[in-house]
Amino acid sequence: MMQFANAADAARRRLGSCRQLRLGFGVRGNSSSSSLSAETVASLSAFRARLGVALPSSNEALLVALTHRSFVASSPNNASNSNSTTSDSDAEESQRNRILGARLLLFHVTNHVLLAHPRLPAHAVESLVEAYVGDRALADMGRISGIHHVMRWKKNKTLEEGLASVPGQAIAVARVVQALVGAIYHDQGARGVDEFIKRHVLSRVVDVASHLRLQVNPKGTLRAILKEQKRPSPVSRMLKETGRLSVNPVFIVGVYSGLEKIGEGYGSSIAMAETRACKNALERHFTKEVKDVQVPLDMLTEENLTFAEDSQQQQ
């Protein structure tokens, strides 16, 4: 009878542990994920598989990186759930990761753009970098990756207002992406950050030409560039035309440097077609891409990055 009683007690203890795990109050043990509920661990595992790159090896560290500061501020009200609370040290680590991640993204992508497009004007470089790592771009990348399903955040007045027409949740997603990059750096180093950025940030299709400002005197700009390169001045030549005497004429003009056609454009007038041909030549010049560039990873160190926090980044 004593053996049966001991077996019954052991069974009740096991049942109690299982109930506790299902309720999300995890039982501590030797596993690094034992303090998290089974549902949380499953969500993080699915998230790792979806991203397909090396993330922080510890589920606890990953969960801290996926926690927005709005959730940290509200965590004292959720003390009943161990998966819903965040300590002051975790909050500080999350903020530091976010600031570091923002600088890593900016540094890496800026260097990539400068190396891949060495002819781009400064204004186009700045605009193109924003298209890769701006709030809206990071929010889109985060939603595609499923970050909004696993991140922890709470709505508040600041997030409701948004930033520069970006919705509040999108801002939170962008900040969590930045924190995730910082956490990857601490766990995987510069190569881990390089892999993440190449796979999930620089893989996005961005129209480089759309970031150029070519509205003012494109023919004069083209002439100056060719002169600097010691090439023949641009000459416009009619390639095709139709309906010259109709109400809807179409002209196709090519612009040449010597015997080489460097641009082509169309329009309802010869002047319009010539202007578009010069813009096309400038776009080809400025957007010329160098393939397979490699950002120098030895420069991608925490010591080389500033931790001065931008006012807009504080959300």
CSV table of C-alpha atoms in Angstrom, one decimal:
chain,number,residue,atom,x,y,z
A,1,MET,CA,0.0,0.0,0.0
A,2,MET,CA,2.9,2.4,0.8
A,3,GLN,CA,4.3,1.8,-2.7
A,4,PHE,CA,0.9,2.6,-4.3
A,5,ALA,CA,0.7,5.8,-2.2
A,6,ASN,CA,4.2,6.9,-3.2
A,7,ALA,CA,3.3,6.3,-6.9
A,8,ALA,CA,0.1,8.3,-6.6
A,9,ASP,CA,2.0,11.2,-5.0
A,10,ALA,CA,4.6,11.2,-7.8
A,11,ALA,CA,1.8,11.1,-10.4
A,12,ARG,CA,0.1,14.1,-8.8
A,13,ARG,CA,3.3,16.0,-8.8
A,14,ARG,CA,3.9,15.3,-12.4
A,15,LEU,CA,0.4,16.3,-13.3
A,16,GLY,CA,0.8,19.5,-11.3
A,17,SER,CA,4.0,20.3,-13.2
A,18,CYS,CA,2.3,19.7,-16.6
A,19,ARG,CA,-0.6,22.0,-15.6
A,20,GLN,CA,1.8,24.7,-14.5
A,21,LEU,CA,3.7,24.4,-17.8
A,22,ARG,CA,0.5,24.7,-19.8
A,23,LEU,CA,-0.5,27.7,-17.9
A,24,GLY,CA,2.7,29.4,-18.9
A,25,PHE,CA,4.5,29.5,-15.5
A,26,GLY,CA,7.4,27.3,-16.6
A,27,VAL,CA,9.4,25.1,-14.2
A,28,ARG,CA,13.0,26.0,-13.8
A,29,GLY,CA,15.6,23.4,-14.6
A,30,ASN,CA,18.9,22.9,-16.4
A,31,SER,CA,17.5,24.0,-19.8
A,32,SER,CA,18.1,27.7,-20.8
A,33,SER,CA,14.4,27.9,-21.8
A,34,SER,CA,13.0,26.2,-18.7
A,35,SER,CA,11.7,29.5,-17.3
A,36,LEU,CA,9.5,30.1,-20.3
A,37,SER,CA,6.2,28.5,-21.1
A,38,ALA,CA,6.0,25.8,-23.7
A,39,GLU,CA,3.9,28.1,-26.0
A,40,THR,CA,6.6,30.8,-25.8
A,41,VAL,CA,9.4,28.4,-26.6
A,42,ALA,CA,7.4,27.0,-29.5
A,43,SER,CA,6.8,30.5,-30.9
A,44,LEU,CA,10.4,31.4,-30.6
A,45,SER,CA,11.5,28.2,-32.3
A,46,ALA,CA,9.1,28.8,-35.2
A,47,PHE,CA,10.5,32.4,-35.4
A,48,ARG,CA,14.1,31.1,-35.6
A,49,ALA,CA,13.1,28.7,-38.4
A,50,ARG,CA,11.3,31.4,-40.3
A,51,LEU,CA,14.3,33.8,-40.3
A,52,GLY,CA,16.8,31.1,-41.2
A,53,VAL,CA,19.8,32.9,-39.8
A,54,ALA,CA,21.7,32.6,-36.5
A,55,LEU,CA,19.9,34.4,-33.7
A,56,PRO,CA,20.8,34.7,-30.0
A,57,SER,CA,21.3,31.1,-28.8
A,58,SER,CA,19.4,31.7,-25.5
A,59,ASN,CA,15.6,32.0,-25.7
A,60,GLU,CA,15.7,34.4,-22.8
A,61,ALA,CA,18.1,36.7,-24.6
A,62,LEU,CA,16.0,36.5,-27.8
A,63,LEU,CA,12.8,37.3,-25.9
A,64,VAL,CA,14.5,40.4,-24.3
A,65,ALA,CA,15.5,41.6,-27.8
A,66,LEU,CA,11.9,41.1,-28.9
A,67,THR,CA,10.6,43.3,-26.1
A,68,HIS,CA,9.7,46.9,-26.9
A,69,ARG,CA,10.1,49.6,-24.2
A,70,SER,CA,6.3,50.1,-24.1
A,71,PHE,CA,6.0,46.6,-22.7
A,72,VAL,CA,8.8,47.2,-20.2
A,73,ALA,CA,7.0,50.2,-18.8
A,74,SER,CA,3.8,48.2,-18.3
A,75,SER,CA,5.4,45.0,-16.9
A,76,PRO,CA,4.8,45.7,-13.2
A,77,ASN,CA,1.1,45.3,-13.8
A,78,ASN,CA,1.7,41.8,-15.2
A,79,ALA,CA,3.6,40.3,-12.3
A,80,SER,CA,1.4,37.2,-12.2
A,81,ASN,CA,3.0,35.9,-15.4
A,82,SER,CA,6.7,35.2,-15.5
A,83,ASN,CA,6.7,35.4,-19.3
A,84,SER,CA,5.2,38.9,-19.2
A,85,THR,CA,7.6,40.6,-16.8
A,86,THR,CA,10.9,42.3,-17.6
A,87,SER,CA,13.5,43.3,-15.0
A,88,ASP,CA,15.2,46.6,-15.0
A,89,SER,CA,18.4,45.0,-16.2
A,90,ASP,CA,16.5,43.3,-19.1
A,91,ALA,CA,15.0,46.7,-20.0
A,92,GLU,CA,18.4,48.3,-20.0
A,93,GLU,CA,19.9,45.5,-22.1
A,94,SER,CA,17.0,45.8,-24.6
A,95,GLN,CA,17.5,49.5,-25.0
A,96,ARG,CA,21.3,49.1,-25.4
A,97,ASN,CA,20.7,46.4,-28.0
A,98,ARG,CA,18.3,48.7,-29.9
A,99,ILE,CA,20.7,51.6,-30.0
A,100,LEU,CA,23.6,49.4,-31.1
A,101,GLY,CA,21.4,47.7,-33.7
A,102,ALA,CA,20.3,51.0,-35.2
A,103,ARG,CA,23.9,52.0,-35.6
A,104,LEU,CA,25.0,48.7,-37.0
A,105,LEU,CA,22.2,48.8,-39.6
A,106,LEU,CA,23.1,52.3,-40.6
A,107,PHE,CA,26.8,51.6,-40.7
A,108,HIS,CA,26.5,48.4,-42.7
A,109,VAL,CA,23.9,49.5,-45.2
A,110,THR,CA,25.6,52.9,-45.8
A,111,ASN,CA,28.9,51.2,-46.5
A,112,HIS,CA,27.2,48.7,-48.8
A,113,VAL,CA,25.5,51.5,-50.8
A,114,LEU,CA,28.7,53.5,-51.1
A,115,LEU,CA,30.6,50.4,-52.3
A,116,ALA,CA,27.9,49.1,-54.6
A,117,HIS,CA,27.0,52.4,-56.1
A,118,PRO,CA,30.2,54.5,-56.1
A,119,ARG,CA,28.8,57.2,-58.4
A,120,LEU,CA,25.7,58.0,-56.5
A,121,PRO,CA,25.4,61.6,-55.3
A,122,ALA,CA,25.3,62.2,-51.6
A,123,HIS,CA,21.5,63.0,-51.5
A,124,ALA,CA,20.7,59.8,-53.3
A,125,VAL,CA,22.9,57.7,-50.9
A,126,GLU,CA,21.1,59.2,-47.9
A,127,SER,CA,17.7,58.6,-49.5
A,128,LEU,CA,18.6,55.0,-50.5
A,129,VAL,CA,19.9,54.1,-47.0
A,130,GLU,CA,16.6,55.4,-45.6
A,131,ALA,CA,14.7,53.2,-48.0
A,132,TYR,CA,16.6,50.2,-46.6
A,133,VAL,CA,16.8,50.9,-42.8
A,134,GLY,CA,14.2,53.7,-42.2
A,135,ASP,CA,11.3,53.0,-39.8
A,136,ARG,CA,8.8,52.1,-42.5
A,137,ALA,CA,11.3,49.8,-44.2
A,138,LEU,CA,12.3,48.0,-41.0
A,139,ALA,CA,8.6,47.7,-40.1
A,140,ASP,CA,7.8,46.1,-43.4
A,141,MET,CA,10.7,43.7,-43.0
A,142,GLY,CA,9.6,42.8,-39.5
A,143,ARG,CA,6.1,42.0,-40.6
A,144,ILE,CA,7.3,39.8,-43.4
A,145,SER,CA,9.5,38.0,-40.9
A,146,GLY,CA,6.7,37.6,-38.5
A,147,ILE,CA,8.3,39.7,-35.7
A,148,HIS,CA,4.9,41.2,-34.8
A,149,HIS,CA,3.6,37.7,-33.8
A,150,VAL,CA,6.4,37.1,-31.2
A,151,MET,CA,7.3,40.6,-30.0
A,152,ARG,CA,6.1,42.0,-26.7
A,153,TRP,CA,4.7,45.6,-26.7
A,154,LYS,CA,1.8,47.7,-25.3
A,155,LYS,CA,-0.1,50.5,-26.9
A,156,ASN,CA,0.4,53.9,-25.4
A,157,LYS,CA,-0.3,57.5,-26.3
A,158,THR,CA,3.1,58.0,-27.8
A,159,LEU,CA,2.8,55.0,-30.1
A,160,GLU,CA,-0.7,55.8,-31.0
A,161,GLU,CA,0.4,59.2,-32.5
A,162,GLY,CA,3.1,57.5,-34.6
A,163,LEU,CA,6.1,59.2,-36.2
A,164,ALA,CA,6.1,60.8,-39.6
A,165,SER,CA,2.9,59.1,-40.7
A,166,VAL,CA,4.2,55.7,-39.6
A,167,PRO,CA,1.6,53.8,-37.5
A,168,GLY,CA,2.4,53.1,-33.8
A,169,GLN,CA,2.7,49.4,-34.1
A,170,ALA,CA,5.0,49.8,-37.1
A,171,ILE,CA,7.3,52.0,-35.0
A,172,ALA,CA,7.4,49.3,-32.3
A,173,VAL,CA,8.2,46.6,-34.9
A,174,ALA,CA,11.1,48.8,-36.3
A,175,ARG,CA,12.5,49.3,-32.9
A,176,VAL,CA,12.4,45.6,-32.1
A,177,VAL,CA,14.2,44.8,-35.4
A,178,GLN,CA,16.9,47.2,-34.3
A,179,ALA,CA,17.2,45.5,-30.9
A,180,LEU,CA,17.3,42.1,-32.5
A,181,VAL,CA,20.3,43.2,-34.7
A,182,GLY,CA,22.1,44.4,-31.5
A,183,ALA,CA,21.4,41.1,-29.8
A,184,ILE,CA,22.7,39.1,-32.8
A,185,TYR,CA,25.9,41.2,-32.7
A,186,HIS,CA,26.5,40.3,-29.0
A,187,ASP,CA,25.8,36.6,-29.6
A,188,GLN,CA,27.0,36.0,-33.1
A,189,GLY,CA,29.4,38.9,-33.8
A,190,ALA,CA,29.8,40.9,-36.9
A,191,ARG,CA,29.4,38.0,-39.2
A,192,GLY,CA,26.0,37.2,-37.7
A,193,VAL,CA,24.9,40.8,-38.3
A,194,ASP,CA,26.3,40.7,-41.9
A,195,GLU,CA,24.3,37.5,-42.6
A,196,PHE,CA,21.1,38.9,-41.2
A,197,ILE,CA,21.4,42.2,-43.1
A,198,LYS,CA,22.2,40.6,-46.4
A,199,ARG,CA,19.3,38.1,-46.1
A,200,HIS,CA,16.6,40.3,-44.7
A,201,VAL,CA,17.5,44.0,-45.4
A,202,LEU,CA,19.6,44.3,-48.5
A,203,SER,CA,17.6,41.6,-50.3
A,204,ARG,CA,14.7,44.0,-50.7
A,205,VAL,CA,14.2,45.3,-54.2
A,206,VAL,CA,14.7,49.1,-54.2
A,207,ASP,CA,14.6,51.3,-57.3
A,208,VAL,CA,17.9,53.2,-57.1
A,209,ALA,CA,17.1,55.6,-59.9
A,210,SER,CA,14.0,56.9,-58.1
A,211,HIS,CA,16.2,58.4,-55.4
A,212,LEU,CA,18.0,60.7,-57.9
A,213,ARG,CA,17.1,64.3,-58.4
A,214,LEU,CA,17.4,64.9,-62.1
A,215,GLN,CA,14.8,67.6,-62.7
A,216,VAL,CA,17.2,70.6,-63.1
A,217,ASN,CA,19.1,70.9,-66.4
A,218,PRO,CA,19.9,67.2,-67.0
A,219,LYS,CA,21.6,67.9,-70.3
A,220,GLY,CA,24.0,70.4,-68.6
A,221,THR,CA,24.7,67.8,-65.8
A,222,LEU,CA,25.4,65.1,-68.4
A,223,ARG,CA,27.7,67.4,-70.4
A,224,ALA,CA,29.7,68.2,-67.2
A,225,ILE,CA,30.1,64.6,-66.3
A,226,LEU,CA,31.3,63.7,-69.8
A,227,LYS,CA,33.7,66.6,-69.8
A,228,GLU,CA,35.1,65.4,-66.4
A,229,GLN,CA,35.6,61.9,-67.9
A,230,LYS,CA,37.2,63.4,-71.0
A,231,ARG,CA,34.6,62.0,-73.3
A,232,PRO,CA,32.8,63.6,-76.3
A,233,SER,CA,30.0,66.0,-75.5
A,234,PRO,CA,26.4,64.6,-75.7
A,235,VAL,CA,24.7,64.8,-79.0
A,236,SER,CA,20.9,64.1,-79.5
A,237,ARG,CA,19.7,62.2,-82.5
A,238,MET,CA,16.2,61.3,-83.6
A,239,LEU,CA,15.7,57.6,-83.6
A,240,LYS,CA,12.0,57.2,-84.4
A,241,GLU,CA,8.9,59.4,-84.8
A,242,THR,CA,5.3,59.0,-85.6
A,243,GLY,CA,2.3,61.3,-86.0
A,244,ARG,CA,4.4,64.5,-86.2
A,245,LEU,CA,1.4,66.4,-87.7
A,246,SER,CA,-1.2,64.7,-85.5
A,247,VAL,CA,-2.5,65.7,-82.1
A,248,ASN,CA,-0.6,62.8,-80.5
A,249,PRO,CA,2.9,62.7,-81.9
A,250,VAL,CA,5.6,60.5,-80.4
A,251,PHE,CA,9.3,61.1,-80.7
A,252,ILE,CA,12.1,58.8,-79.6
A,253,VAL,CA,15.5,60.5,-79.2
A,254,GLY,CA,18.8,58.9,-78.4
A,255,VAL,CA,21.7,60.8,-76.8
A,256,TYR,CA,25.2,59.9,-77.9
A,257,SER,CA,28.8,60.4,-76.7
A,258,GLY,CA,30.8,59.9,-79.9
A,259,LEU,CA,29.5,56.7,-81.4
A,260,GLU,CA,28.2,55.3,-78.1
A,261,LYS,CA,24.5,55.6,-77.3
A,262,ILE,CA,24.3,56.5,-73.6
A,263,GLY,CA,20.6,57.2,-73.2
A,264,GLU,CA,17.2,57.1,-74.8
A,265,GLY,CA,13.9,58.8,-74.2
A,266,TYR,CA,10.4,59.4,-75.7
A,267,GLY,CA,7.9,62.2,-75.5
A,268,SER,CA,5.2,64.1,-77.3
A,269,SER,CA,7.8,66.7,-78.3
A,270,ILE,CA,11.4,66.5,-79.4
A,271,ALA,CA,12.4,68.6,-76.4
A,272,MET,CA,10.6,66.3,-74.0
A,273,ALA,CA,12.2,63.2,-75.6
A,274,GLU,CA,15.7,64.8,-75.5
A,275,THR,CA,15.3,65.7,-71.8
A,276,ARG,CA,14.2,62.1,-70.9
A,277,ALA,CA,17.1,60.7,-72.9
A,278,CYS,CA,19.5,62.8,-70.9
A,279,LYS,CA,17.9,61.7,-67.6
A,280,ASN,CA,18.2,58.1,-68.8
A,281,ALA,CA,21.9,58.6,-69.5
A,282,LEU,CA,22.4,60.1,-66.0
A,283,GLU,CA,20.5,57.2,-64.4
A,284,ARG,CA,22.7,54.7,-66.1
A,285,HIS,CA,25.7,56.6,-65.0
A,286,PHE,CA,24.8,57.1,-61.4
A,287,THR,CA,23.2,53.7,-60.7
A,288,LYS,CA,26.0,51.6,-62.2
A,289,GLU,CA,26.4,48.8,-59.6
A,290,VAL,CA,29.4,47.0,-58.4
A,291,LYS,CA,28.5,43.3,-57.7
A,292,ASP,CA,29.4,41.2,-54.7
A,293,VAL,CA,30.7,44.0,-52.5
A,294,GLN,CA,31.9,43.1,-49.0
A,295,VAL,CA,31.5,45.5,-46.1
A,296,PRO,CA,34.7,45.4,-44.0
A,297,LEU,CA,33.6,43.5,-41.0
A,298,ASP,CA,36.6,44.5,-38.9
A,299,MET,CA,35.2,48.0,-38.7
A,300,LEU,CA,31.8,46.7,-37.5
A,301,THR,CA,32.6,46.9,-33.8
A,302,GLU,CA,30.7,48.3,-30.9
A,303,GLU,CA,33.7,50.6,-30.0
A,304,ASN,CA,33.4,52.3,-33.5
A,305,LEU,CA,29.8,53.1,-33.0
A,306,THR,CA,28.2,56.0,-31.1
A,307,PHE,CA,25.6,55.5,-28.4
A,308,ALA,CA,24.1,59.0,-28.7
A,309,GLU,CA,20.4,58.4,-28.9
A,310,ASP,CA,18.4,60.3,-31.5
A,311,SER,CA,15.2,62.0,-30.2
A,312,GLN,CA,13.1,60.1,-32.7
A,313,GLN,CA,14.6,56.8,-31.7
A,314,GLN,CA,13.3,57.1,-28.2
A,315,GLN,CA,9.9,55.6,-29.2
